[in-house]
Short mmCIF file of C-alpha atoms in Angstrom, two decimals:
data_model
loop_
_atom_site.label_atom_id
_atom_site.label_comp_id
_atom_site.label_asym_id
_atom_site.label_seq_id
_atom_site.Cartn_x
_atom_site.Cartn_y
_atom_site.Cartn_z
CA ASP A 1 -9.06 16.54 -4.32
CA THR A 2 -11.44 14.25 -2.45
CA GLY A 3 -9.08 11.29 -2.28
CA VAL A 4 -9.66 7.66 -3.22
CA SER A 5 -13.03 6.41 -2.01
CA GLN A 6 -13.90 2.76 -1.34
CA ASP A 7 -17.25 1.20 -0.58
CA PRO A 8 -18.25 -0.58 1.55
CA ARG A 9 -15.77 -0.04 4.37
CA HIS A 10 -16.66 -3.36 5.95
CA LYS A 11 -18.23 -6.50 4.52
CA ILE A 12 -19.15 -9.61 6.46
CA THR A 13 -20.35 -12.59 4.47
CA LYS A 14 -20.70 -16.34 4.68
CA ARG A 15 -18.28 -18.67 2.97
CA GLY A 16 -19.36 -19.42 -0.58
CA GLN A 17 -21.13 -16.11 -1.17
CA ASN A 18 -20.12 -13.58 -3.83
CA VAL A 19 -18.99 -10.07 -2.87
CA THR A 20 -18.27 -6.92 -4.86
CA PHE A 21 -16.26 -3.87 -3.82
CA ARG A 22 -16.16 -0.46 -5.45
CA CYS A 23 -13.31 2.02 -5.80
CA ASP A 24 -13.60 5.64 -6.94
CA PRO A 25 -10.11 6.95 -7.73
CA ILE A 26 -8.94 10.53 -7.51
CA SER A 27 -10.49 12.46 -10.36
CA GLU A 28 -8.41 12.37 -13.56
CA HIS A 29 -6.08 9.63 -12.28
CA ASN A 30 -5.66 7.27 -15.20
CA ARG A 31 -3.90 4.53 -13.21
CA LEU A 32 -5.79 2.37 -10.73
CA TYR A 33 -4.42 -0.46 -8.61
CA TRP A 34 -5.89 -3.09 -6.29
CA TYR A 35 -3.91 -4.52 -3.38
CA ARG A 36 -4.74 -6.98 -0.60
CA GLN A 37 -3.47 -6.64 2.95
CA THR A 38 -3.67 -9.26 5.70
CA LEU A 39 -3.11 -8.57 9.38
CA GLY A 40 0.48 -7.72 10.21
CA GLN A 41 1.60 -7.72 6.58
CA GLY A 42 2.17 -5.07 3.95
CA PRO A 43 -0.18 -4.73 0.97
CA GLU A 44 0.26 -7.19 -1.92
CA PHE A 45 -0.41 -6.20 -5.51
CA LEU A 46 -3.42 -7.77 -7.21
CA THR A 47 -4.10 -5.94 -10.46
CA TYR A 48 -3.59 -2.71 -12.42
CA PHE A 49 -5.75 -0.68 -14.82
CA GLN A 50 -4.70 2.08 -17.15
CA ASN A 51 -7.94 3.84 -18.03
CA GLU A 52 -10.36 0.98 -18.81
CA ALA A 53 -7.70 -1.57 -19.77
CA GLN A 54 -6.59 -4.19 -17.25
CA LEU A 55 -2.88 -4.44 -18.02
CA GLU A 56 -1.44 -6.47 -15.16
CA LYS A 57 -2.71 -9.28 -12.95
CA SER A 58 -0.89 -11.00 -10.10
CA ARG A 59 -0.88 -14.75 -9.78
CA LEU A 60 -2.61 -14.04 -6.44
CA LEU A 61 -5.69 -13.17 -8.49
CA SER A 62 -7.28 -16.59 -8.84
CA ASP A 63 -10.10 -17.27 -11.29
CA ARG A 64 -12.59 -16.50 -8.51
CA PHE A 65 -11.49 -12.86 -8.64
CA SER A 66 -12.49 -10.45 -11.37
CA ALA A 67 -11.94 -6.72 -11.67
CA GLU A 68 -13.38 -4.19 -14.05
CA ARG A 69 -13.07 -0.50 -14.83
CA PRO A 70 -15.67 -0.15 -17.58
CA LYS A 71 -15.51 3.58 -18.29
CA GLY A 72 -12.04 4.31 -17.03
CA SER A 73 -13.37 5.93 -13.87
CA PHE A 74 -14.55 3.76 -10.95
CA SER A 75 -13.50 0.13 -10.60
CA THR A 76 -15.10 -2.95 -9.07
CA LEU A 77 -13.47 -6.06 -7.62
CA GLU A 78 -15.65 -9.16 -7.35
CA ILE A 79 -14.83 -12.33 -5.45
CA GLN A 80 -16.95 -15.36 -6.24
CA ARG A 81 -17.47 -18.34 -3.94
CA THR A 82 -15.60 -16.68 -1.08
CA GLU A 83 -13.26 -18.76 1.08
CA GLN A 84 -11.88 -18.22 4.58
CA GLY A 85 -8.54 -17.25 3.12
CA ASP A 86 -10.11 -14.30 1.33
CA SER A 87 -10.51 -12.46 4.64
CA ALA A 88 -8.34 -9.35 4.29
CA MET A 89 -8.34 -5.61 3.69
CA TYR A 90 -8.75 -4.82 0.00
CA LEU A 91 -7.08 -1.54 -0.89
CA CYS A 92 -7.45 0.57 -4.00
CA ALA A 93 -4.89 3.13 -5.11
CA SER A 94 -4.67 5.59 -7.98
CA SER A 95 -2.04 7.75 -9.60
CA PRO A 96 -1.72 10.00 -12.64
CA LEU A 97 -0.01 8.83 -15.81
CA GLY A 98 3.71 9.36 -16.20
CA GLY A 99 6.82 8.19 -14.41
CA MET A 100 6.57 7.03 -10.83
CA GLU A 101 3.98 9.36 -9.40
CA PRO A 102 3.06 8.17 -5.88
CA GLN A 103 0.12 5.82 -5.55
CA HIS A 104 -2.57 7.29 -3.29
CA PHE A 105 -4.56 4.75 -1.34
CA GLY A 106 -8.13 4.62 -0.16
CA ASP A 107 -9.08 3.39 3.31
CA GLY A 108 -9.94 -0.05 2.01
CA THR A 109 -12.75 -2.56 2.36
CA ARG A 110 -12.31 -5.02 5.20
CA LEU A 111 -13.74 -8.41 4.25
CA SER A 112 -14.59 -10.97 6.92
CA ILE A 113 -15.67 -14.47 5.92
CA LEU A 114 -17.77 -16.35 8.48
CA GLU B 1 12.68 -11.91 -6.62
CA ASP B 2 12.33 -8.48 -5.01
CA GLN B 3 12.27 -8.58 -1.23
CA VAL B 4 11.80 -5.95 1.47
CA THR B 5 12.51 -6.51 5.16
CA GLN B 6 11.65 -3.98 7.84
CA SER B 7 12.99 -3.86 11.37
CA PRO B 8 12.13 -3.72 14.12
CA GLU B 9 8.62 -5.16 13.85
CA ALA B 10 7.52 -2.94 16.72
CA LEU B 11 9.07 0.01 18.50
CA ARG B 12 8.02 1.80 21.65
CA LEU B 13 9.43 5.26 22.28
CA GLN B 14 8.95 7.88 24.90
CA GLU B 15 7.83 11.25 23.59
CA GLY B 16 10.95 13.13 22.49
CA GLU B 17 13.09 9.98 22.19
CA SER B 18 14.56 9.93 18.68
CA SER B 19 15.11 6.68 16.79
CA SER B 20 15.38 5.10 13.35
CA LEU B 21 13.43 2.48 11.44
CA ASN B 22 15.21 0.23 8.96
CA CYS B 23 14.15 -1.04 5.54
CA SER B 24 16.55 -3.42 3.79
CA TYR B 25 15.82 -4.50 0.25
CA THR B 26 16.96 -6.97 -2.39
CA VAL B 27 16.10 -5.92 -5.93
CA SER B 28 17.70 -6.24 -9.34
CA GLY B 29 18.31 -2.53 -9.86
CA LEU B 30 16.45 -0.12 -7.57
CA ARG B 31 14.05 2.13 -9.47
CA GLY B 32 12.55 3.82 -6.44
CA LEU B 33 11.69 3.35 -2.79
CA PHE B 34 8.55 4.67 -1.08
CA TRP B 35 7.72 5.28 2.56
CA TYR B 36 4.09 5.26 3.70
CA ARG B 37 2.40 5.77 7.06
CA GLN B 38 -0.65 3.68 7.95
CA ASP B 39 -3.01 4.37 10.84
CA PRO B 40 -5.25 1.56 12.19
CA GLY B 41 -8.21 0.92 9.90
CA LYS B 42 -6.91 3.33 7.26
CA GLY B 43 -5.08 3.05 3.96
CA PRO B 44 -1.38 3.86 3.59
CA GLU B 45 -0.58 7.58 3.38
CA PHE B 46 2.31 8.61 1.13
CA LEU B 47 5.33 10.17 2.85
CA PHE B 48 8.45 10.06 0.63
CA THR B 49 9.97 8.75 -2.58
CA LEU B 50 13.71 8.10 -2.85
CA TYR B 51 15.39 7.21 -6.11
CA SER B 52 19.15 6.93 -5.64
CA ALA B 53 21.73 6.20 -2.96
CA GLY B 54 22.63 9.27 -0.95
CA GLU B 55 19.26 10.90 -1.42
CA GLU B 56 17.47 12.35 1.63
CA LYS B 57 13.95 13.73 2.12
CA GLU B 58 12.50 15.49 5.16
CA LYS B 59 9.04 16.29 6.41
CA GLU B 60 8.48 17.71 9.86
CA ARG B 61 10.01 15.23 12.35
CA LEU B 62 10.69 12.58 9.70
CA LYS B 63 13.78 12.16 7.55
CA ALA B 64 14.25 9.36 5.03
CA THR B 65 17.66 8.31 3.71
CA LEU B 66 18.74 5.75 1.12
CA THR B 67 21.85 3.61 0.59
CA LYS B 68 22.48 0.87 -1.96
CA LYS B 69 21.09 -1.79 0.36
CA GLU B 70 18.74 -0.09 2.78
CA SER B 71 16.71 2.93 3.73
CA PHE B 72 16.22 4.53 7.11
CA LEU B 73 13.35 6.56 8.45
CA HIS B 74 14.68 8.79 11.21
CA ILE B 75 12.17 10.19 13.68
CA THR B 76 13.39 13.18 15.66
CA ALA B 77 11.71 14.09 18.96
CA PRO B 78 8.57 12.06 18.18
CA LYS B 79 5.14 12.96 19.49
CA PRO B 80 2.25 10.61 20.34
CA GLU B 81 0.56 11.54 17.04
CA ASP B 82 3.48 9.92 15.21
CA SER B 83 2.24 6.54 16.44
CA ALA B 84 1.40 4.45 13.36
CA THR B 85 2.71 1.63 11.20
CA TYR B 86 5.41 2.77 8.80
CA LEU B 87 5.63 0.84 5.54
CA CYS B 88 8.51 0.73 3.11
CA ALA B 89 8.06 -0.39 -0.51
CA VAL B 90 10.27 -0.82 -3.55
CA VAL B 91 9.25 -0.23 -7.12
CA HIS B 92 8.82 -3.18 -9.46
CA LEU B 93 8.45 -2.00 -13.04
CA MET B 94 5.61 -3.29 -15.19
CA ASP B 95 5.19 -2.69 -18.91
CA SER B 96 3.14 0.46 -18.50
CA SER B 97 3.46 1.37 -14.83
CA TYR B 98 4.90 0.01 -11.61
CA LYS B 99 3.72 -1.98 -8.63
CA LEU B 100 4.90 -1.67 -5.06
CA ILE B 101 6.54 -4.51 -3.15
CA PHE B 102 5.93 -3.77 0.52
CA GLY B 103 7.67 -4.84 3.68
CA SER B 104 5.63 -5.92 6.70
CA GLY B 105 6.02 -2.55 8.39
CA THR B 106 7.23 -1.23 11.74
CA ARG B 107 4.55 -0.50 14.34
CA LEU B 108 5.59 2.63 16.22
CA LEU B 109 4.06 3.60 19.55
CA VAL B 110 5.08 6.92 21.08
CA ARG B 111 4.08 7.31 24.71
CA PRO B 112 3.48 10.74 26.26
#
């Protein structure tokens, strides 16, 4: 069990640029979640995948955000035309199918918008 | 709308000084409550799941309890390595899974 892996760990970009983050879940975890966490706050849910299907999206996920999980393994989260308010830690979590198995989180990608 | 409030926001303890962190919640039918620990620059690390009032879980110096309106995380004789932010979250069911609604956390500092 190598845990949830996220890349990059840090991303600094200028306002208006596009960024993409990658998440590799724990092997054989069918469920994958993206959350966003700002300083001093708890994580907020963004979206959920079961295998390759995106089944839930938060209203926080504006049309500038898109997420994919093409083969049901790794996932990517892209933000287009970044804004200052997008600065946050983006966390990925995974869990196996069935019931309420705990979600296991990666160490996140910290995004800073200049 | 589901809401989670944690108190205090920050807590400073001397090594060995026991205390409790509070998590109060407002949900339409609790399905589960999770406790996580988060170190600076890291993702949340799972600690406990509680499902029903009266339930208790223990792990080393930590003990989590649940009532119908709140949960407590009791820390007995803490050590400096227990310093972290402790996050509480309630389950919000979705069609095929669940999402977590988190509180803002309690930042714990244990001084030697």
